Short mmCIF file of C-alpha atoms in Angstrom, two decimals:
data_model
loop_
_atom_site.label_atom_id
_atom_site.label_comp_id
_atom_site.label_asym_id
_atom_site.label_seq_id
_atom_site.Cartn_x
_atom_site.Cartn_y
_atom_site.Cartn_z
CA MET A 261 -19.89 -13.32 11.63
CA PRO A 262 -21.82 -11.03 9.23
CA ASP A 263 -24.38 -12.56 6.93
CA ILE A 264 -24.56 -11.99 3.18
CA PHE A 265 -27.07 -9.15 3.63
CA GLU A 266 -24.62 -7.18 5.77
CA ILE A 267 -21.87 -7.74 3.21
CA LYS A 268 -24.24 -6.49 0.50
CA ARG A 269 -24.93 -3.32 2.47
CA ILE A 270 -21.22 -2.71 3.02
CA GLY A 271 -20.52 -3.49 -0.62
CA ALA A 272 -23.20 -1.04 -1.69
CA LYS A 273 -21.45 1.70 0.30
CA LEU A 274 -18.12 0.84 -1.30
CA CYS A 275 -19.54 0.96 -4.83
CA ASP A 276 -21.63 4.11 -4.37
CA VAL A 277 -19.75 6.85 -6.25
CA ALA A 278 -21.96 9.50 -4.64
CA ARG A 279 -20.59 8.73 -1.17
CA PRO A 280 -17.52 10.57 0.19
CA LEU A 281 -14.29 8.75 -0.62
CA PRO A 282 -13.21 8.36 3.03
CA GLU A 283 -16.49 6.55 3.77
CA ARG A 284 -15.92 4.23 0.81
CA PHE A 285 -12.37 3.52 2.03
CA ARG A 286 -13.71 2.48 5.42
CA ALA A 287 -16.19 0.16 3.69
CA LEU A 288 -13.36 -1.31 1.61
CA PHE A 289 -11.24 -2.12 4.64
CA THR A 290 -14.27 -3.56 6.40
CA LEU A 291 -14.76 -5.95 3.48
CA ARG A 292 -11.07 -6.80 3.53
CA ASN A 293 -11.30 -7.75 7.19
CA LEU A 294 -14.45 -9.83 6.63
CA GLY A 295 -13.03 -11.71 3.63
CA GLY A 296 -14.76 -14.29 1.47
CA GLU A 297 -15.88 -14.43 -2.14
CA ALA A 298 -18.85 -12.10 -1.72
CA ALA A 299 -16.60 -9.39 -0.28
CA ILE A 300 -14.12 -9.90 -3.14
CA ASP A 301 -16.92 -9.61 -5.72
CA TYR A 302 -17.85 -6.17 -4.39
CA ILE A 303 -14.22 -5.06 -4.35
CA ASN A 304 -13.84 -6.28 -7.94
CA GLU A 305 -16.77 -4.11 -9.02
CA CYS A 306 -14.77 -1.01 -8.14
CA PHE A 307 -12.14 -1.55 -10.82
CA SER A 308 -14.40 0.39 -13.17
CA ASP A 309 -14.57 3.32 -10.73
CA PRO A 310 -13.32 6.74 -11.88
CA SER A 311 -11.00 7.02 -8.86
CA ALA A 312 -7.55 5.55 -9.52
CA LEU A 313 -6.83 5.95 -5.81
CA LEU A 314 -9.77 3.75 -4.82
CA LYS A 315 -8.95 1.14 -7.49
CA HIS A 316 -5.33 0.98 -6.33
CA GLU A 317 -6.51 0.48 -2.75
CA CYS A 318 -8.89 -2.26 -3.90
CA ALA A 319 -5.98 -4.13 -5.48
CA TYR A 320 -3.94 -3.67 -2.31
CA CYS A 321 -6.73 -5.12 -0.16
CA LEU A 322 -7.13 -8.12 -2.45
CA GLY A 323 -3.44 -8.86 -2.03
CA GLN A 324 -3.67 -8.56 1.75
CA MET A 325 -6.63 -10.97 1.79
CA GLN A 326 -4.46 -13.61 0.02
CA ASP A 327 -7.50 -15.35 -1.45
CA LYS A 328 -6.89 -17.16 -4.75
CA TYR A 329 -10.41 -16.25 -5.82
CA ALA A 330 -9.10 -12.72 -6.55
CA ILE A 331 -6.39 -13.85 -8.99
CA PRO A 332 -8.33 -13.73 -12.31
CA LYS A 333 -9.49 -10.15 -11.73
CA LEU A 334 -6.04 -9.00 -10.62
CA ILE A 335 -4.50 -10.47 -13.79
CA THR A 336 -7.10 -8.65 -15.88
CA VAL A 337 -6.27 -5.35 -14.15
CA LEU A 338 -2.52 -5.87 -14.54
CA LYS A 339 -2.96 -6.47 -18.26
CA ASP A 340 -5.29 -3.50 -18.78
CA THR A 341 -3.12 -0.69 -20.16
CA HIS A 342 -6.07 1.71 -19.86
CA GLN A 343 -5.80 1.47 -16.09
CA ASP A 344 -3.63 3.99 -14.25
CA ALA A 345 -0.05 2.81 -13.68
CA MET A 346 -0.50 2.82 -9.90
CA VAL A 347 -3.54 0.54 -10.22
CA ARG A 348 -1.70 -1.91 -12.47
CA HIS A 349 1.32 -1.82 -10.15
CA GLU A 350 -0.85 -2.63 -7.15
CA ALA A 351 -2.48 -5.52 -9.02
CA GLY A 352 0.97 -6.97 -9.75
CA GLU A 353 2.00 -6.55 -6.13
CA ALA A 354 -1.24 -8.22 -4.99
CA LEU A 355 -0.52 -11.24 -7.20
CA GLY A 356 2.88 -11.51 -5.52
CA ALA A 357 1.25 -11.22 -2.09
CA ILE A 358 -1.13 -14.10 -2.86
CA GLY A 359 1.99 -15.96 -3.93
CA CYS A 360 0.70 -18.71 -6.24
CA ASP A 361 3.01 -20.37 -8.75
CA SER A 362 0.24 -20.10 -11.35
CA VAL A 363 0.80 -16.33 -11.70
CA VAL A 364 4.58 -16.43 -12.20
CA GLN A 365 4.38 -16.58 -16.00
CA VAL A 366 2.17 -13.51 -16.31
CA LEU A 367 4.33 -11.66 -13.79
CA LYS A 368 7.43 -12.50 -15.81
CA GLU A 369 5.69 -11.25 -18.96
CA TYR A 370 4.92 -7.89 -17.35
CA SER A 371 8.38 -7.64 -15.77
CA ASN A 372 9.30 -5.99 -19.08
CA ASP A 373 6.33 -3.64 -19.17
CA PRO A 374 7.11 -0.21 -20.68
CA VAL A 375 5.72 1.40 -17.51
CA ILE A 376 8.73 1.11 -15.21
CA GLU A 377 6.68 1.02 -11.98
CA VAL A 378 4.68 -1.92 -13.30
CA ALA A 379 7.81 -3.71 -14.52
CA GLU A 380 9.65 -3.27 -11.21
CA THR A 381 6.59 -4.41 -9.24
CA CYS A 382 6.28 -7.60 -11.28
CA GLN A 383 10.00 -8.30 -10.90
CA LEU A 384 9.62 -8.00 -7.13
CA ALA A 385 6.54 -10.21 -7.15
CA VAL A 386 8.42 -12.94 -9.05
CA GLU A 387 11.26 -12.75 -6.53
CA ARG A 388 8.84 -12.99 -3.62
CA ILE A 389 7.26 -16.15 -5.02
CA LYS A 390 10.71 -17.61 -5.67
CA TRP A 391 11.60 -16.86 -2.06
CA LEU A 392 8.39 -18.53 -0.85
CA ASN A 393 9.34 -21.66 -2.80
CA SER A 394 12.95 -21.71 -1.65
CA GLN A 395 14.68 -22.96 1.45
CA ASP A 396 15.25 -19.33 2.40
CA LYS A 397 11.69 -19.13 3.69
CA ASN A 398 12.88 -21.26 6.59
CA GLU A 399 15.45 -18.65 7.58
CA LYS A 400 14.94 -17.00 10.93
CA LEU A 401 13.03 -13.79 10.26
CA SER A 402 12.20 -10.95 12.58
CA GLN A 403 8.51 -10.85 13.43
CA ASN A 404 6.44 -8.38 11.43
CA PRO A 405 4.70 -6.25 14.07
CA PHE A 406 2.52 -4.64 11.39
CA LYS A 407 0.82 -7.88 10.24
CA SER A 408 0.94 -6.80 6.59
CA VAL A 409 1.75 -9.02 3.62
CA ASP A 410 4.83 -7.30 2.21
CA PRO A 411 6.37 -7.46 -1.28
CA ALA A 412 9.60 -8.78 0.25
CA PRO A 413 10.52 -10.47 3.54
CA PRO A 414 12.66 -8.51 6.00
CA SER A 415 16.38 -9.06 5.90
CA THR A 416 17.96 -11.34 8.48
CA GLU A 417 20.44 -8.50 9.13
CA ASP A 418 19.72 -6.32 12.16
CA ASP A 419 22.64 -3.85 12.05
CA LEU A 420 21.07 -0.46 11.34
CA ALA A 421 24.07 1.03 9.57
CA LEU A 422 24.42 -1.96 7.26
CA LEU A 423 20.69 -2.00 6.55
CA GLN A 424 20.80 1.68 5.66
CA GLN A 425 23.75 1.07 3.38
CA LYS A 426 21.84 -1.68 1.56
CA LEU A 427 18.69 0.42 1.38
CA LEU A 428 20.44 3.26 -0.41
CA ASN A 429 22.71 1.19 -2.65
CA GLU A 430 21.12 1.57 -6.07
CA ASN A 431 23.45 -1.05 -7.53
CA LEU A 432 21.84 -3.82 -5.46
CA PRO A 433 18.78 -5.76 -6.71
CA LEU A 434 15.56 -4.02 -5.73
CA PHE A 435 14.40 -7.11 -3.83
CA ASP A 436 17.44 -6.92 -1.53
CA ARG A 437 16.86 -3.23 -0.91
CA TYR A 438 13.21 -3.91 -0.09
CA ARG A 439 14.31 -6.53 2.42
CA ALA A 440 16.49 -3.91 4.11
CA MET A 441 13.55 -1.51 4.02
CA PHE A 442 11.22 -3.84 5.87
CA SER A 443 13.87 -4.66 8.46
CA LEU A 444 14.34 -0.95 9.17
CA ARG A 445 10.57 -0.60 9.44
CA ASN A 446 10.35 -3.45 11.93
CA ILE A 447 13.10 -1.90 14.08
CA ASN A 448 10.85 1.18 14.28
CA THR A 449 13.04 3.69 16.10
CA ASN A 450 13.71 7.33 15.31
CA SER A 451 17.04 6.29 13.82
CA SER A 452 15.52 3.64 11.56
CA ALA A 453 12.78 6.07 10.43
CA LEU A 454 15.39 8.68 9.55
CA ALA A 455 17.40 6.06 7.67
CA LEU A 456 14.31 5.09 5.70
CA ALA A 457 13.44 8.71 4.97
CA GLN A 458 16.73 9.08 3.10
CA GLY A 459 15.27 6.62 0.58
CA LEU A 460 12.80 9.32 -0.50
CA LYS A 461 15.66 10.72 -2.61
CA CYS A 462 16.42 7.47 -4.47
CA ASN A 463 15.88 7.14 -8.22
CA SER A 464 13.01 4.64 -8.41
CA ALA A 465 9.53 6.14 -7.95
CA LEU A 466 8.28 2.70 -6.94
CA PHE A 467 10.96 2.54 -4.24
CA ARG A 468 10.17 6.06 -2.98
CA HIS A 469 6.47 5.25 -2.80
CA GLU A 470 7.19 2.13 -0.72
CA ILE A 471 9.42 4.17 1.61
CA ALA A 472 6.51 6.55 2.20
CA TYR A 473 4.17 3.61 2.80
CA VAL A 474 6.38 2.05 5.49
CA LEU A 475 6.93 5.42 7.19
CA GLY A 476 3.15 5.63 7.45
CA GLN A 477 2.98 2.13 8.88
CA MET A 478 5.55 3.03 11.52
CA GLN A 479 3.61 6.15 12.55
CA ASN A 480 6.94 7.58 13.67
CA PRO A 481 7.08 11.40 13.58
CA ALA A 482 10.80 11.35 12.74
CA GLY A 483 10.03 11.15 9.02
CA ILE A 484 7.41 13.90 8.85
CA GLU A 485 9.56 16.65 7.33
CA GLN A 486 10.87 14.40 4.55
CA LEU A 487 7.33 13.22 3.75
CA LYS A 488 6.12 16.80 3.60
CA GLU A 489 8.98 17.72 1.31
CA ASN A 490 8.15 15.02 -1.24
CA LEU A 491 4.43 15.78 -1.08
CA LYS A 492 5.17 19.40 -1.92
CA LEU A 493 7.35 18.56 -4.94
CA LYS A 494 5.21 19.25 -8.01
CA ASP A 495 7.53 17.23 -10.26
CA GLU A 496 7.44 14.21 -7.95
CA SER A 497 5.52 11.15 -9.17
CA PRO A 498 1.83 11.28 -8.13
CA MET A 499 2.30 7.71 -6.89
CA VAL A 500 4.87 8.98 -4.39
CA ARG A 501 3.06 12.18 -3.46
CA HIS A 502 -0.16 10.29 -2.73
CA GLU A 503 1.66 7.82 -0.48
CA CYS A 504 3.36 10.67 1.38
CA ALA A 505 -0.04 12.22 2.06
CA GLU A 506 -1.49 8.98 3.39
CA ALA A 507 1.60 8.44 5.55
CA LEU A 508 1.14 11.88 7.11
CA GLY A 509 -2.48 10.99 7.85
CA SER A 510 -1.39 7.77 9.55
CA ILE A 511 1.28 9.49 11.64
CA ALA A 512 -1.39 12.05 12.60
CA ALA A 513 0.90 14.43 14.47
CA ASP A 514 -0.33 18.01 14.84
CA GLU A 515 2.24 19.26 12.33
CA CYS A 516 0.72 17.02 9.62
CA LEU A 517 -2.70 18.64 9.65
CA GLN A 518 -2.00 21.94 7.91
CA THR A 519 -0.04 20.29 5.11
CA LEU A 520 -2.85 17.84 4.41
CA GLN A 521 -5.39 20.67 4.40
CA ASP A 522 -3.20 22.70 2.04
CA PHE A 523 -2.95 19.88 -0.50
CA SER A 524 -6.56 18.69 -0.26
CA GLN A 525 -7.26 20.88 -3.31
CA ASP A 526 -4.19 19.80 -5.28
CA LYS A 527 -4.49 19.82 -9.08
CA GLU A 528 -3.35 16.18 -9.18
CA VAL A 529 -6.55 14.23 -8.50
CA VAL A 530 -4.88 11.27 -6.80
CA VAL A 531 -3.04 13.64 -4.44
CA LYS A 532 -6.21 15.61 -3.70
CA GLU A 533 -8.15 12.42 -2.96
CA SER A 534 -5.30 11.02 -0.85
CA CYS A 535 -5.34 14.13 1.31
CA GLU A 536 -9.11 13.74 1.80
CA VAL A 537 -8.60 10.14 2.92
CA ALA A 538 -5.56 11.12 5.01
CA LEU A 539 -7.55 13.80 6.84
CA ASP A 540 -10.11 11.13 7.74
CA MET A 541 -7.28 8.87 8.94
CA TYR A 542 -5.87 11.81 10.93
CA GLN A 543 -9.24 12.32 12.63
CA TYR A 544 -9.50 8.61 13.38
CA GLU A 545 -6.00 8.50 14.92
CA GLN A 546 -6.79 11.57 17.02
CA SER A 547 -10.08 10.08 18.19
CA GLN A 548 -10.86 7.36 20.67
CA ASP A 549 -12.56 5.21 18.02
CA PHE A 550 -11.93 1.50 18.36
CA GLN A 551 -11.29 0.74 14.69
CA TYR A 552 -10.87 2.44 11.32
CA ALA A 553 -12.73 -0.24 9.31
CA ASP A 554 -15.98 0.48 11.13
CA THR A 555 -18.67 0.18 8.45
CA LEU A 556 -20.14 -3.01 9.96
CA THR A 557 -20.45 -1.29 13.35
CA LYS A 558 -22.16 1.70 11.78
CA LEU A 559 -24.64 -0.59 10.04
CA GLU A 560 -25.52 -2.06 13.42
#
């Protein structure tokens, strides 16, 4: 177990704007894995960072840690209209991931936010907390092989065709479609990846960005061409394009490399930075390194 001095050294790397962004990402995920209030304090410091990508990832990590200590800062970030929409969205999602009843009122308030991605995120977070408090949480769920805290539980349905139908039905509540999404992810076959990739053409940018995220989790090459296509679309939401880039880095197939290199100088800063991080992820996946969040090891 690391002592406070090691956490300080890792935190210093995370907060050092002069360091390369991929190195700071590795420090962030090291702190996430270590957990505790000191780690959270360092992550919180980064919400004043110039990089929206890093701040969004900080909010994501706080949600995955599921520590109530992070709630006050996440509420502050959600409410801060000067923050980038993707940062505020991730703060709302993190509050849903922590899942405390105490945040429901603020989530309901921001479920009507003028920024649609923030509003939809808060609506999903409210539904997740409702689900946690309901009898439905006792339903038999498929095991999540990815160990992530997701904005919706997987569906109890396991028929691929029906799941795909629900995924693409834009008349259904977003929470139900998310449940279908995570079931298709957990199935993790070429067919389920291709079914998910069709969601990259749906109307909601939030939905498309989550599709890209789960395709990256799956690391299934079947979705590569669709991810490339959305990354290349200049009129696509930066939130979606950035997630497509990171997914390609996670999949780390040879055919991902050139695309990531091509867009590592993109005019959209969050896309450019995502490609830098994705290229680091690509190198990690191609290497024999034991773990991505390796800052503690490098300190030693």
